[in-house]
């Protein structure tokens, strides 16, 4: 049985593939480095080649864009600008005006919610033409669709996950620029980047909320990889719908046309450039396929490897010759058969030629399966994406097993009888079958000719669903299985099986459901967590370490016994719990309770300040080591004289303390972000910054991370300051006192703004600051014994892992960017203040 897991705020699960040289198992019996198998025992083989079944003879709407939701629904939608679909909106006579057809009434649905269990269809209303748009899931399971064309090129549309009768909420002109044929990627904080699009050589960050301020970054790489028009012919481009993957180092890998780079999503800085991939063009309109192999995690939560494959596509001029206006007839160039792999985090990464596919393919889908294998299907053998621009449908799906010997990696499966070419899509379902829908080669719904608009919905059963394997198939026991996971924390999966499961014959896989369109499954990610125990058929595993490995959101969990995955039996209830903490249960008002309030089921607090008093909160628990995260939205407009504080502190005269303080501003002037650290009651270690965004327009993540090695301050996952442990040299470090979490809004007009020259304007009161999603991923303080327990290097103490002992190279680049551009005061350069007798740590490296 597969179960859909729900996540925690910056906490979820993902996976990627390893490379493949035989390696010995560790003490748990699992392969933990490059190896030929995920198992130490032979996998169960089957001669079954799969089975196709028509699940619904007429869904009414063609599946151009498709997303599996956590609520047993598959959402797909089409263009709204090119005429009627085959499904009318309900109730009869519901005909809203369509701005993309000259405001004519449109009685037809262009989106549906498809119940994959019952095959029932519910029409949805979508506005702002989503033709060739992109999308992703938010951490709470809601679907967001971004961009499109005509009135929808800057639109976002949100469909709620937790309402069975929900319809799209549509907002026009929200994005910074038009996004037509763009790709989305979910980042470690749950926001996403929307990359590229026709004539859009940039990307922008979209947070997981409906109201936000666009934040755009130029990406010259997109212009460099654009193939220009040839003569009087149409634009070629060849780099639309770029392939995007979040790497384990936190950077974004992007492939467009025939080139790839990695870059930092929060700064736009290019981190690495990779060799050109020869042979042809791989993105729209030649439309190849790409996927990140499953990420296998070690017991200390390191990703063994990151490897990406790119398959198929066509020649760079494939679109020019098939769509040439002066040609007497179309020329359909043969698609490519090659596959190529790259390991972008290895030293001097190069493309490695993979075994060729048995047949050429363009516009195909490449889906990760529960077993870690991949399924290639859909598409054509000649031509490229575009109306009537391809021919010779490729009806034969392929099972792709990258860790087999060369020459044995592709297996042809049972063919379908339904051509799935341009504008088709698919999704792996929780019952391990594959749902396949769509295909429309034409500008409008057309039901004659060689390739009519396809409204049938199919389900494909891969070889692991061979009925002969049912005796070996495990079943997940819902009652004994954890459904809400926390980063770097052990979780349990209970399995029903006649066999006694052991290390080496069972693995867990976790899938982030992708948004699939035009042959690319955006955000597709499969994780294989390390197992720490198998006892009485209860499997214990370690959840991924952070949102870089597993961006927050819902995942599907599978248990595989020697290559046979469990089959879904019953639904798991989905509830979005996006934070480990809750203000109702974990925080109390320590002053000014009448000037503040908790709401939204304990996820949000509003702190208020007026002439009579301010307000403050404090955590019940104290912590030693880990991460404390908070989303904060600061006082808008004229906040001069006010201070919003967020800090950790112990008590007593010799207390430890780690501070964020936000010093208010006059209208139009930037906030000052003030940081400090106290050890044994000694402070005077201030650093101040201006922020690179408006902190009053939206919530931003502020994190204090500390472990026995260092304290690091983060803003939106970007490190801004490091204080390293030099206690052995006599520099104090906060490693022996538990600290509680505090936040407050108060009157500090005697010093906060321009040294106290600018006072509070009480006509602007009450002042309001918002706190959201308190997330203490840290070790609770239980007295002096915690000094040893919280510092002990165990998997549960994730902050002690080697990856957190020092900033990565990429993090160091981000830190330098902040210091070079936004630091306005550093105590280590204030020689006059210290009479040239500078604190010792100022002469020591901090990262």
mmCIF file of N, CA and C in Angstrom, residues 579-625:
data_model
loop_
_atom_site.group_PDB
_atom_site.id
_atom_site.type_symbol
_atom_site.label_atom_id
_atom_site.label_comp_id
_atom_site.label_asym_id
_atom_site.label_seq_id
_atom_site.Cartn_x
_atom_site.Cartn_y
_atom_site.Cartn_z
ATOM 1 N N UNK A 579 4.389 23.445 10.249
ATOM 2 C CA UNK A 579 5.375 23.877 11.214
ATOM 3 C C UNK A 579 5.439 22.900 12.363
ATOM 4 N N UNK A 580 6.638 22.682 12.870
ATOM 5 C CA UNK A 580 6.806 21.783 13.995
ATOM 6 C C UNK A 580 6.244 22.398 15.261
ATOM 7 N N UNK A 581 6.221 23.718 15.342
ATOM 8 C CA UNK A 581 5.698 24.402 16.501
ATOM 9 C C UNK A 581 4.325 24.978 16.230
ATOM 10 N N UNK A 582 3.656 25.370 17.318
ATOM 11 C CA UNK A 582 2.341 25.981 17.210
ATOM 12 C C UNK A 582 2.254 27.041 18.290
ATOM 13 N N UNK A 583 1.801 28.214 17.928
ATOM 14 C CA UNK A 583 1.783 29.300 18.898
ATOM 15 C C UNK A 583 0.848 29.005 20.062
ATOM 16 N N UNK A 584 -0.243 28.306 19.828
ATOM 17 C CA UNK A 584 -1.142 27.971 20.932
ATOM 18 C C UNK A 584 -0.454 27.102 21.977
ATOM 19 N N UNK A 585 0.273 26.088 21.507
ATOM 20 C CA UNK A 585 0.819 25.099 22.423
ATOM 21 C C UNK A 585 2.248 25.386 22.866
ATOM 22 N N UNK A 586 3.001 26.176 22.100
ATOM 23 C CA UNK A 586 4.433 26.318 22.353
ATOM 24 C C UNK A 586 4.873 27.718 22.763
ATOM 25 N N UNK A 587 3.978 28.687 22.669
ATOM 26 C CA UNK A 587 4.330 30.091 22.920
ATOM 27 C C UNK A 587 3.290 30.697 23.857
ATOM 28 N N UNK A 588 3.715 31.589 24.755
ATOM 29 C CA UNK A 588 2.762 32.332 25.568
ATOM 30 C C UNK A 588 3.158 33.805 25.584
ATOM 31 N N UNK A 589 2.173 34.672 25.886
ATOM 32 C CA UNK A 589 2.446 36.103 25.980
ATOM 33 C C UNK A 589 3.100 36.391 27.326
ATOM 34 N N UNK A 590 4.298 36.937 27.277
ATOM 35 C CA UNK A 590 4.960 37.292 28.531
ATOM 36 C C UNK A 590 4.750 38.749 28.912
ATOM 37 N N UNK A 591 4.169 39.516 27.995
ATOM 38 C CA UNK A 591 3.722 40.865 28.330
ATOM 39 C C UNK A 591 2.858 41.393 27.187
ATOM 40 N N UNK A 592 1.974 42.344 27.515
ATOM 41 C CA UNK A 592 1.153 43.002 26.500
ATOM 42 C C UNK A 592 0.168 42.096 25.799
ATOM 43 N N UNK A 593 -0.403 41.100 26.496
ATOM 44 C CA UNK A 593 -1.312 40.157 25.844
ATOM 45 C C UNK A 593 -2.543 40.847 25.268
ATOM 46 N N UNK A 594 -2.943 41.948 25.867
ATOM 47 C CA UNK A 594 -4.113 42.659 25.358
ATOM 48 C C UNK A 594 -3.816 43.378 24.045
ATOM 49 N N UNK A 595 -2.543 43.443 23.689
ATOM 50 C CA UNK A 595 -2.160 44.138 22.462
ATOM 51 C C UNK A 595 -1.726 43.169 21.375
ATOM 52 N N UNK A 596 -2.098 41.915 21.511
ATOM 53 C CA UNK A 596 -1.684 40.923 20.522
ATOM 54 C C UNK A 596 -2.683 39.777 20.529
ATOM 55 N N UNK A 597 -2.633 38.939 19.505
ATOM 56 C CA UNK A 597 -3.563 37.816 19.456
ATOM 57 C C UNK A 597 -2.999 36.723 18.557
ATOM 58 N N UNK A 598 -3.403 35.488 18.877
ATOM 59 C CA UNK A 598 -3.050 34.312 18.086
ATOM 60 C C UNK A 598 -4.258 33.926 17.253
ATOM 61 N N UNK A 599 -4.031 33.506 16.013
ATOM 62 C CA UNK A 599 -5.143 33.124 15.152
ATOM 63 C C UNK A 599 -4.672 32.079 14.144
ATOM 64 N N UNK A 600 -5.572 31.717 13.235
ATOM 65 C CA UNK A 600 -5.278 30.752 12.171
ATOM 66 C C UNK A 600 -4.777 29.428 12.752
ATOM 67 N N UNK A 601 -5.561 28.898 13.727
ATOM 68 C CA UNK A 601 -5.258 27.604 14.353
ATOM 69 C C UNK A 601 -3.881 27.553 15.004
ATOM 70 N N UNK A 602 -3.429 28.694 15.465
ATOM 71 C CA UNK A 602 -2.154 28.730 16.163
ATOM 72 C C UNK A 602 -0.951 28.918 15.280
ATOM 73 N N UNK A 603 -1.156 29.138 13.988
ATOM 74 C CA UNK A 603 -0.037 29.331 13.069
ATOM 75 C C UNK A 603 0.452 30.773 13.020
ATOM 76 N N UNK A 604 -0.377 31.718 13.433
ATOM 77 C CA UNK A 604 -0.051 33.130 13.273
ATOM 78 C C UNK A 604 -0.231 33.892 14.577
ATOM 79 N N UNK A 605 0.597 34.918 14.749
ATOM 80 C CA UNK A 605 0.469 35.878 15.844
ATOM 81 C C UNK A 605 0.570 37.282 15.257
ATOM 82 N N UNK A 606 -0.244 38.183 15.761
ATOM 83 C CA UNK A 606 -0.074 39.606 15.481
ATOM 84 C C UNK A 606 0.396 40.288 16.761
ATOM 85 N N UNK A 607 1.555 40.906 16.711
ATOM 86 C CA UNK A 607 2.054 41.722 17.807
ATOM 87 C C UNK A 607 1.647 43.169 17.560
ATOM 88 N N UNK A 608 1.153 43.840 18.581
ATOM 89 C CA UNK A 608 0.672 45.211 18.437
ATOM 90 C C UNK A 608 1.400 46.135 19.394
ATOM 91 N N UNK A 609 1.576 47.368 18.969
ATOM 92 C CA UNK A 609 2.159 48.435 19.786
ATOM 93 C C UNK A 609 1.316 49.687 19.609
ATOM 94 N N UNK A 610 0.822 50.230 20.738
ATOM 95 C CA UNK A 610 0.206 51.553 20.696
ATOM 96 C C UNK A 610 0.803 52.398 21.821
ATOM 97 N N UNK A 611 0.225 53.523 22.086
ATOM 98 C CA UNK A 611 0.851 54.454 23.025
ATOM 99 C C UNK A 611 0.878 53.920 24.437
ATOM 100 N N UNK A 612 -0.012 52.954 24.725
ATOM 101 C CA UNK A 612 -0.073 52.427 26.081
ATOM 102 C C UNK A 612 0.911 51.296 26.328
ATOM 103 N N UNK A 613 1.152 50.451 25.323
ATOM 104 C CA UNK A 613 2.034 49.294 25.545
ATOM 105 C C UNK A 613 2.345 48.606 24.238
ATOM 106 N N UNK A 614 3.404 47.797 24.279
ATOM 107 C CA UNK A 614 3.703 46.895 23.179
ATOM 108 C C UNK A 614 3.295 45.482 23.559
ATOM 109 N N UNK A 615 3.958 44.473 22.978
ATOM 110 C CA UNK A 615 3.595 43.091 23.279
ATOM 111 C C UNK A 615 4.776 42.182 22.991
ATOM 112 N N UNK A 616 4.787 41.037 23.674
ATOM 113 C CA UNK A 616 5.874 40.084 23.477
ATOM 114 C C UNK A 616 5.445 38.673 23.799
ATOM 115 N N UNK A 617 6.145 37.711 23.209
ATOM 116 C CA UNK A 617 5.859 36.295 23.430
ATOM 117 C C UNK A 617 7.143 35.567 23.789
ATOM 118 N N UNK A 618 6.975 34.386 24.361
ATOM 119 C CA UNK A 618 8.104 33.593 24.835
ATOM 120 C C UNK A 618 7.740 32.126 24.697
ATOM 121 N N UNK A 619 8.698 31.276 24.340
ATOM 122 C CA UNK A 619 8.421 29.846 24.220
ATOM 123 C C UNK A 619 8.418 29.181 25.588
ATOM 124 N N UNK A 620 7.595 28.155 25.732
ATOM 125 C CA UNK A 620 7.606 27.372 26.957
ATOM 126 C C UNK A 620 8.925 26.625 27.102
ATOM 127 N N UNK A 621 9.424 26.085 25.995
ATOM 128 C CA UNK A 621 10.618 25.261 26.028
ATOM 129 C C UNK A 621 11.872 26.088 25.766
ATOM 130 N N UNK A 622 12.974 25.624 26.312
ATOM 131 C CA UNK A 622 14.288 26.138 25.955
ATOM 132 C C UNK A 622 14.974 25.100 25.074
ATOM 133 N N UNK A 623 15.972 25.547 24.320
ATOM 134 C CA UNK A 623 16.613 24.681 23.331
ATOM 135 C C UNK A 623 18.132 24.854 23.395
ATOM 136 N N UNK A 624 18.828 23.804 22.978
ATOM 137 C CA UNK A 624 20.275 23.863 22.823
ATOM 138 C C UNK A 624 20.641 23.146 21.535
ATOM 139 N N UNK A 625 21.060 23.900 20.538
ATOM 140 C CA UNK A 625 21.465 23.427 19.221
ATOM 141 C C UNK A 625 20.256 23.044 18.345
#
